[in-house]
């Protein structure tokens, strides 16, 4: 069991480009969560998905950000027209359910130049 | 907006000392989890506490959930350099939330 796999580990984008972050949950986990972390800060919730459904996107900016978790394949967090303020570490986690402990991936560090 | 405040924010101690980290909120949670995060990696779950007043021990780490399920503490006995990291508490099942809400974090450095 490889755990939660995120790729890429590091991503550099120029302002205005699109960033695509991928997350494959642990085998058997149907709940996926995306969090964002700025240096020296805790994790901020962005979005919670189950297969083919967005359950809670209250932490995600209304513009430029979108997320999906298709029936087949990894969950994708997409950021369009990136700006410098989008630079952060983005973590994906998966679980059996919302009351269970989360297993986190190693994160994708996005740098916008 | 739910707020989980951790204190202290930074803690630097000598190897062998004891320490306690606190996690406080005005919200009631159905469960509370503690994670440790090392640089460049994602958080790793240490423990989940569910019942008010519950105490769990993990080797030199002791976790307690407050009676009212609004606060928690993590006590480390005889700290070792390997304990160095960012400790995060996270509440589940708070008002209107169906995800984990993370605290502000405590960065611990244990000096050999």
PDB file of C-alpha atoms in Angstrom:
ATOM      1  CA  UNK A   1       0.000   0.000   0.000  1.00  0.00           C
ATOM      2  CA  UNK A   2       1.776   3.095  -1.270  1.00  0.00           C
ATOM      3  CA  UNK A   3      -0.254   5.544   0.828  1.00  0.00           C
ATOM      4  CA  UNK A   4      -1.493   8.836  -0.565  1.00  0.00           C
ATOM      5  CA  UNK A   5       0.465   9.770  -3.667  1.00  0.00           C
ATOM      6  CA  UNK A   6       0.762  13.360  -4.781  1.00  0.00           C
ATOM      7  CA  UNK A   7       2.504  14.646  -7.854  1.00  0.00           C
ATOM      8  CA  UNK A   8       4.370  16.578  -8.764  1.00  0.00           C
ATOM      9  CA  UNK A   9       6.315  17.219  -5.531  1.00  0.00           C
ATOM     10  CA  UNK A  10       7.433  20.587  -6.834  1.00  0.00           C
ATOM     11  CA  UNK A  11       5.771  22.735  -9.468  1.00  0.00           C
ATOM     12  CA  UNK A  12       6.944  26.074 -10.821  1.00  0.00           C
ATOM     13  CA  UNK A  13       4.543  28.169 -12.858  1.00  0.00           C
ATOM     14  CA  UNK A  14       4.708  31.665 -14.305  1.00  0.00           C
ATOM     15  CA  UNK A  15       1.957  34.112 -13.449  1.00  0.00           C
ATOM     16  CA  UNK A  16      -1.072  33.478 -15.638  1.00  0.00           C
ATOM     17  CA  UNK A  17      -0.349  29.788 -16.273  1.00  0.00           C
ATOM     18  CA  UNK A  18      -2.409  26.867 -15.046  1.00  0.00           C
ATOM     19  CA  UNK A  19      -1.338  24.519 -12.255  1.00  0.00           C
ATOM     20  CA  UNK A  20      -2.630  20.958 -12.018  1.00  0.00           C
ATOM     21  CA  UNK A  21      -2.036  19.011  -8.824  1.00  0.00           C
ATOM     22  CA  UNK A  22      -2.794  15.303  -8.653  1.00  0.00           C
ATOM     23  CA  UNK A  23      -3.678  13.078  -5.721  1.00  0.00           C
ATOM     24  CA  UNK A  24      -4.224   9.325  -5.631  1.00  0.00           C
ATOM     25  CA  UNK A  25      -5.836   8.310  -2.318  1.00  0.00           C
ATOM     26  CA  UNK A  26      -4.971   5.244  -0.303  1.00  0.00           C
ATOM     27  CA  UNK A  27      -6.524   2.047  -1.595  1.00  0.00           C
ATOM     28  CA  UNK A  28      -9.994   1.686  -0.145  1.00  0.00           C
ATOM     29  CA  UNK A  29     -10.364   5.356   0.813  1.00  0.00           C
ATOM     30  CA  UNK A  30     -13.245   7.136  -0.864  1.00  0.00           C
ATOM     31  CA  UNK A  31     -12.921  10.519   0.860  1.00  0.00           C
ATOM     32  CA  UNK A  32     -10.381  13.049  -0.411  1.00  0.00           C
ATOM     33  CA  UNK A  33      -9.501  16.403   1.124  1.00  0.00           C
ATOM     34  CA  UNK A  34      -7.287  19.208  -0.131  1.00  0.00           C
ATOM     35  CA  UNK A  35      -5.501  21.563   2.243  1.00  0.00           C
ATOM     36  CA  UNK A  36      -3.196  24.500   1.698  1.00  0.00           C
ATOM     37  CA  UNK A  37      -0.292  25.431   3.941  1.00  0.00           C
ATOM     38  CA  UNK A  38       1.714  28.623   3.946  1.00  0.00           C
ATOM     39  CA  UNK A  39       5.195  28.664   5.587  1.00  0.00           C
ATOM     40  CA  UNK A  40       5.077  28.513   9.398  1.00  0.00           C
ATOM     41  CA  UNK A  41       1.287  28.154   9.361  1.00  0.00           C
ATOM     42  CA  UNK A  42      -1.238  25.382   9.925  1.00  0.00           C
ATOM     43  CA  UNK A  43      -3.306  23.723   7.248  1.00  0.00           C
ATOM     44  CA  UNK A  44      -6.301  25.514   5.760  1.00  0.00           C
ATOM     45  CA  UNK A  45      -9.148  23.380   4.437  1.00  0.00           C
ATOM     46  CA  UNK A  46     -10.011  23.879   0.793  1.00  0.00           C
ATOM     47  CA  UNK A  47     -12.320  21.145  -0.484  1.00  0.00           C
ATOM     48  CA  UNK A  48     -13.717  17.726   0.405  1.00  0.00           C
ATOM     49  CA  UNK A  49     -14.687  15.261  -2.322  1.00  0.00           C
ATOM     50  CA  UNK A  50     -16.036  11.776  -2.676  1.00  0.00           C
ATOM     51  CA  UNK A  51     -16.040   9.890  -5.936  1.00  0.00           C
ATOM     52  CA  UNK A  52     -17.541  12.159  -8.625  1.00  0.00           C
ATOM     53  CA  UNK A  53     -18.983  14.525  -6.004  1.00  0.00           C
ATOM     54  CA  UNK A  54     -17.859  17.724  -4.318  1.00  0.00           C
ATOM     55  CA  UNK A  55     -19.162  17.517  -0.763  1.00  0.00           C
ATOM     56  CA  UNK A  56     -17.778  20.745   0.705  1.00  0.00           C
ATOM     57  CA  UNK A  57     -15.867  23.435  -1.158  1.00  0.00           C
ATOM     58  CA  UNK A  58     -16.333  26.167   1.412  1.00  0.00           C
ATOM     59  CA  UNK A  59     -12.574  26.715   1.783  1.00  0.00           C
ATOM     60  CA  UNK A  60     -11.821  27.075  -1.880  1.00  0.00           C
ATOM     61  CA  UNK A  61     -11.669  30.484  -3.605  1.00  0.00           C
ATOM     62  CA  UNK A  62     -14.672  30.977  -5.890  1.00  0.00           C
ATOM     63  CA  UNK A  63     -12.556  31.992  -8.862  1.00  0.00           C
ATOM     64  CA  UNK A  64      -9.660  30.246 -10.602  1.00  0.00           C
ATOM     65  CA  UNK A  65      -9.745  27.161  -8.309  1.00  0.00           C
ATOM     66  CA  UNK A  66     -11.547  23.914  -9.076  1.00  0.00           C
ATOM     67  CA  UNK A  67     -11.333  20.323  -7.928  1.00  0.00           C
ATOM     68  CA  UNK A  68     -12.575  16.986  -9.142  1.00  0.00           C
ATOM     69  CA  UNK A  69     -12.422  13.348  -8.123  1.00  0.00           C
ATOM     70  CA  UNK A  70     -13.527  11.313 -11.142  1.00  0.00           C
ATOM     71  CA  UNK A  71     -14.792   7.763 -11.050  1.00  0.00           C
ATOM     72  CA  UNK A  72     -11.491   6.624 -12.500  1.00  0.00           C
ATOM     73  CA  UNK A  73      -8.157   8.254 -11.837  1.00  0.00           C
ATOM     74  CA  UNK A  74      -6.735  10.649  -9.289  1.00  0.00           C
ATOM     75  CA  UNK A  75      -8.270  13.713  -7.726  1.00  0.00           C
ATOM     76  CA  UNK A  76      -7.177  16.917  -9.437  1.00  0.00           C
ATOM     77  CA  UNK A  77      -6.844  20.385  -7.946  1.00  0.00           C
ATOM     78  CA  UNK A  78      -6.682  22.938 -10.744  1.00  0.00           C
ATOM     79  CA  UNK A  79      -5.599  26.533 -10.370  1.00  0.00           C
ATOM     80  CA  UNK A  80      -6.094  28.717 -13.411  1.00  0.00           C
ATOM     81  CA  UNK A  81      -4.215  31.951 -14.115  1.00  0.00           C
ATOM     82  CA  UNK A  82      -1.961  31.528 -11.109  1.00  0.00           C
ATOM     83  CA  UNK A  83      -0.765  34.545  -9.141  1.00  0.00           C
ATOM     84  CA  UNK A  84       2.161  34.909  -6.723  1.00  0.00           C
ATOM     85  CA  UNK A  85      -0.199  34.570  -3.763  1.00  0.00           C
ATOM     86  CA  UNK A  86      -1.021  31.012  -4.847  1.00  0.00           C
ATOM     87  CA  UNK A  87       2.511  29.913  -3.909  1.00  0.00           C
ATOM     88  CA  UNK A  88       2.129  27.409  -1.079  1.00  0.00           C
ATOM     89  CA  UNK A  89       2.285  23.734  -0.197  1.00  0.00           C
ATOM     90  CA  UNK A  90      -0.893  21.895  -1.190  1.00  0.00           C
ATOM     91  CA  UNK A  91      -1.641  18.702   0.694  1.00  0.00           C
ATOM     92  CA  UNK A  92      -4.096  15.987  -0.165  1.00  0.00           C
ATOM     93  CA  UNK A  93      -5.450  13.581   2.425  1.00  0.00           C
ATOM     94  CA  UNK A  94      -7.739  10.585   2.229  1.00  0.00           C
ATOM     95  CA  UNK A  95      -9.786   8.647   4.760  1.00  0.00           C
ATOM     96  CA  UNK A  96     -12.496   6.013   5.122  1.00  0.00           C
ATOM     97  CA  UNK A  97     -14.799   8.679   6.500  1.00  0.00           C
ATOM     98  CA  UNK A  98     -14.889  12.120   8.040  1.00  0.00           C
ATOM     99  CA  UNK A  99     -14.550  10.826  11.614  1.00  0.00           C
ATOM    100  CA  UNK A 100     -11.499   8.729  10.814  1.00  0.00           C
ATOM    101  CA  UNK A 101      -7.876   9.776  10.884  1.00  0.00           C
ATOM    102  CA  UNK A 102      -6.556  11.237   7.686  1.00  0.00           C
ATOM    103  CA  UNK A 103      -3.582   9.932   5.729  1.00  0.00           C
ATOM    104  CA  UNK A 104      -1.725  12.768   4.087  1.00  0.00           C
ATOM    105  CA  UNK A 105       0.409  12.812   0.993  1.00  0.00           C
ATOM    106  CA  UNK A 106       3.813  14.504   0.904  1.00  0.00           C
ATOM    107  CA  UNK A 107       2.356  17.570  -0.744  1.00  0.00           C
ATOM    108  CA  UNK A 108       2.960  19.612  -3.874  1.00  0.00           C
ATOM    109  CA  UNK A 109       4.971  22.767  -3.435  1.00  0.00           C
ATOM    110  CA  UNK A 110       3.761  25.336  -5.909  1.00  0.00           C
ATOM    111  CA  UNK A 111       5.949  28.309  -6.690  1.00  0.00           C
ATOM    112  CA  UNK A 112       4.606  31.060  -8.904  1.00  0.00           C
ATOM    113  CA  UNK A 113       7.287  33.246 -10.470  1.00  0.00           C
TER     114      UNK A 113
ATOM    115  CA  UNK B   1     -15.664  30.430  12.154  1.00  0.00           C
ATOM    116  CA  UNK B   2     -14.085  27.726  14.253  1.00  0.00           C
ATOM    117  CA  UNK B   3     -10.720  28.478  15.781  1.00  0.00           C
ATOM    118  CA  UNK B   4      -8.299  26.018  17.307  1.00  0.00           C
ATOM    119  CA  UNK B   5      -5.526  27.873  19.084  1.00  0.00           C
ATOM    120  CA  UNK B   6      -2.364  26.085  20.039  1.00  0.00           C
ATOM    121  CA  UNK B   7       0.156  27.234  22.588  1.00  0.00           C
ATOM    122  CA  UNK B   8       2.940  27.782  22.695  1.00  0.00           C
ATOM    123  CA  UNK B   9       3.522  28.610  19.049  1.00  0.00           C
ATOM    124  CA  UNK B  10       7.248  27.869  19.334  1.00  0.00           C
ATOM    125  CA  UNK B  11       9.041  25.755  21.924  1.00  0.00           C
ATOM    126  CA  UNK B  12      12.743  25.015  22.209  1.00  0.00           C
ATOM    127  CA  UNK B  13      13.900  22.676  24.971  1.00  0.00           C
ATOM    128  CA  UNK B  14      16.867  20.542  25.949  1.00  0.00           C
ATOM    129  CA  UNK B  15      16.868  16.793  25.433  1.00  0.00           C
ATOM    130  CA  UNK B  16      15.419  15.014  28.458  1.00  0.00           C
ATOM    131  CA  UNK B  17      13.035  17.793  29.491  1.00  0.00           C
ATOM    132  CA  UNK B  18       9.256  17.437  29.686  1.00  0.00           C
ATOM    133  CA  UNK B  19       6.811  19.656  27.841  1.00  0.00           C
ATOM    134  CA  UNK B  20       3.097  20.218  27.318  1.00  0.00           C
ATOM    135  CA  UNK B  21       1.375  21.618  24.244  1.00  0.00           C
ATOM    136  CA  UNK B  22      -2.176  22.953  24.465  1.00  0.00           C
ATOM    137  CA  UNK B  23      -4.994  23.080  21.946  1.00  0.00           C
ATOM    138  CA  UNK B  24      -8.024  25.222  22.833  1.00  0.00           C
ATOM    139  CA  UNK B  25     -11.277  26.083  21.132  1.00  0.00           C
ATOM    140  CA  UNK B  26     -14.667  27.561  21.888  1.00  0.00           C
ATOM    141  CA  UNK B  27     -16.255  24.877  19.693  1.00  0.00           C
ATOM    142  CA  UNK B  28     -17.205  21.347  20.684  1.00  0.00           C
ATOM    143  CA  UNK B  29     -15.724  18.569  18.567  1.00  0.00           C
ATOM    144  CA  UNK B  30     -16.844  14.958  18.239  1.00  0.00           C
ATOM    145  CA  UNK B  31     -13.203  13.927  18.132  1.00  0.00           C
ATOM    146  CA  UNK B  32      -9.801  15.526  18.124  1.00  0.00           C
ATOM    147  CA  UNK B  33      -6.660  14.342  16.413  1.00  0.00           C
ATOM    148  CA  UNK B  34      -2.978  15.146  16.849  1.00  0.00           C
ATOM    149  CA  UNK B  35      -0.513  15.115  13.971  1.00  0.00           C
ATOM    150  CA  UNK B  36       3.225  15.650  13.668  1.00  0.00           C
ATOM    151  CA  UNK B  37       4.676  17.183  10.543  1.00  0.00           C
ATOM    152  CA  UNK B  38       8.345  17.192   9.556  1.00  0.00           C
ATOM    153  CA  UNK B  39       9.839  19.631   7.048  1.00  0.00           C
ATOM    154  CA  UNK B  40       8.968  18.796   3.466  1.00  0.00           C
ATOM    155  CA  UNK B  41       6.431  16.143   4.404  1.00  0.00           C
ATOM    156  CA  UNK B  42       2.747  15.841   5.104  1.00  0.00           C
ATOM    157  CA  UNK B  43       1.320  15.545   8.637  1.00  0.00           C
ATOM    158  CA  UNK B  44       1.306  12.080  10.194  1.00  0.00           C
ATOM    159  CA  UNK B  45      -1.506  11.044  12.516  1.00  0.00           C
ATOM    160  CA  UNK B  46      -0.400  10.355  16.092  1.00  0.00           C
ATOM    161  CA  UNK B  47      -3.680   9.755  17.909  1.00  0.00           C
ATOM    162  CA  UNK B  48      -7.445  10.301  17.860  1.00  0.00           C
ATOM    163  CA  UNK B  49      -9.329  11.069  21.082  1.00  0.00           C
ATOM    164  CA  UNK B  50     -13.100  10.755  21.099  1.00  0.00           C
ATOM    165  CA  UNK B  51     -14.516  10.735  24.629  1.00  0.00           C
ATOM    166  CA  UNK B  52     -14.485  13.777  26.907  1.00  0.00           C
ATOM    167  CA  UNK B  53     -11.821  13.257  29.589  1.00  0.00           C
ATOM    168  CA  UNK B  54     -10.113  10.522  27.591  1.00  0.00           C
ATOM    169  CA  UNK B  55      -6.399   9.985  28.093  1.00  0.00           C
ATOM    170  CA  UNK B  56      -4.269   8.081  25.597  1.00  0.00           C
ATOM    171  CA  UNK B  57      -0.604   7.191  25.873  1.00  0.00           C
ATOM    172  CA  UNK B  58       1.757   6.553  23.001  1.00  0.00           C
ATOM    173  CA  UNK B  59       5.157   5.656  24.494  1.00  0.00           C
ATOM    174  CA  UNK B  60       6.450   8.981  25.912  1.00  0.00           C
ATOM    175  CA  UNK B  61       3.478  10.968  24.583  1.00  0.00           C
ATOM    176  CA  UNK B  62       0.299  11.458  26.622  1.00  0.00           C
ATOM    177  CA  UNK B  63      -2.794  12.950  25.012  1.00  0.00           C
ATOM    178  CA  UNK B  64      -5.839  14.221  26.878  1.00  0.00           C
ATOM    179  CA  UNK B  65      -9.222  15.358  25.613  1.00  0.00           C
ATOM    180  CA  UNK B  66     -10.994  17.906  27.770  1.00  0.00           C
ATOM    181  CA  UNK B  67     -14.215  16.941  29.563  1.00  0.00           C
ATOM    182  CA  UNK B  68     -16.214  19.381  27.433  1.00  0.00           C
ATOM    183  CA  UNK B  69     -14.491  18.199  24.213  1.00  0.00           C
ATOM    184  CA  UNK B  70     -13.312  21.721  23.459  1.00  0.00           C
ATOM    185  CA  UNK B  71      -9.648  21.381  24.300  1.00  0.00           C
ATOM    186  CA  UNK B  72      -6.787  18.922  24.370  1.00  0.00           C
ATOM    187  CA  UNK B  73      -3.213  18.647  25.549  1.00  0.00           C
ATOM    188  CA  UNK B  74      -0.137  16.739  24.482  1.00  0.00           C
ATOM    189  CA  UNK B  75       2.515  15.986  27.077  1.00  0.00           C
ATOM    190  CA  UNK B  76       5.924  14.645  26.097  1.00  0.00           C
ATOM    191  CA  UNK B  77       8.144  13.079  28.738  1.00  0.00           C
ATOM    192  CA  UNK B  78      11.921  13.102  28.392  1.00  0.00           C
ATOM    193  CA  UNK B  79      11.918  14.753  24.976  1.00  0.00           C
ATOM    194  CA  UNK B  80      14.355  13.486  22.361  1.00  0.00           C
ATOM    195  CA  UNK B  81      15.725  15.195  19.222  1.00  0.00           C
ATOM    196  CA  UNK B  82      13.540  12.874  17.159  1.00  0.00           C
ATOM    197  CA  UNK B  83      10.490  14.588  18.647  1.00  0.00           C
ATOM    198  CA  UNK B  84      11.376  17.781  16.781  1.00  0.00           C
ATOM    199  CA  UNK B  85       8.636  18.856  14.406  1.00  0.00           C
ATOM    200  CA  UNK B  86       5.404  20.774  13.941  1.00  0.00           C
ATOM    201  CA  UNK B  87       2.607  19.439  16.138  1.00  0.00           C
ATOM    202  CA  UNK B  88      -0.916  20.066  14.892  1.00  0.00           C
ATOM    203  CA  UNK B  89      -4.213  19.415  16.589  1.00  0.00           C
ATOM    204  CA  UNK B  90      -7.302  18.987  14.431  1.00  0.00           C
ATOM    205  CA  UNK B  91     -10.965  18.876  15.376  1.00  0.00           C
ATOM    206  CA  UNK B  92     -13.604  16.784  13.641  1.00  0.00           C
ATOM    207  CA  UNK B  93     -17.356  17.192  13.696  1.00  0.00           C
ATOM    208  CA  UNK B  94     -17.456  20.796  14.774  1.00  0.00           C
ATOM    209  CA  UNK B  95     -20.520  22.935  14.156  1.00  0.00           C
ATOM    210  CA  UNK B  96     -21.504  22.763  10.487  1.00  0.00           C
ATOM    211  CA  UNK B  97     -18.251  21.135   9.438  1.00  0.00           C
ATOM    212  CA  UNK B  98     -17.700  17.755   7.827  1.00  0.00           C
ATOM    213  CA  UNK B  99     -13.954  17.979   7.584  1.00  0.00           C
ATOM    214  CA  UNK B 100     -10.959  18.329   9.892  1.00  0.00           C
ATOM    215  CA  UNK B 101     -10.239  21.831  11.173  1.00  0.00           C
ATOM    216  CA  UNK B 102      -6.577  22.316  12.015  1.00  0.00           C
ATOM    217  CA  UNK B 103      -5.011  24.316  14.790  1.00  0.00           C
ATOM    218  CA  UNK B 104      -2.329  26.935  14.394  1.00  0.00           C
ATOM    219  CA  UNK B 105       0.480  24.505  15.223  1.00  0.00           C
ATOM    220  CA  UNK B 106       3.325  24.270  17.754  1.00  0.00           C
ATOM    221  CA  UNK B 107       6.838  24.072  16.402  1.00  0.00           C
ATOM    222  CA  UNK B 108       8.979  22.022  18.786  1.00  0.00           C
ATOM    223  CA  UNK B 109      12.767  21.904  18.696  1.00  0.00           C
ATOM    224  CA  UNK B 110      14.579  19.493  20.986  1.00  0.00           C
ATOM    225  CA  UNK B 111      18.250  20.363  21.371  1.00  0.00           C
ATOM    226  CA  UNK B 112      20.641  17.441  21.900  1.00  0.00           C
TER     227      UNK B 112
END
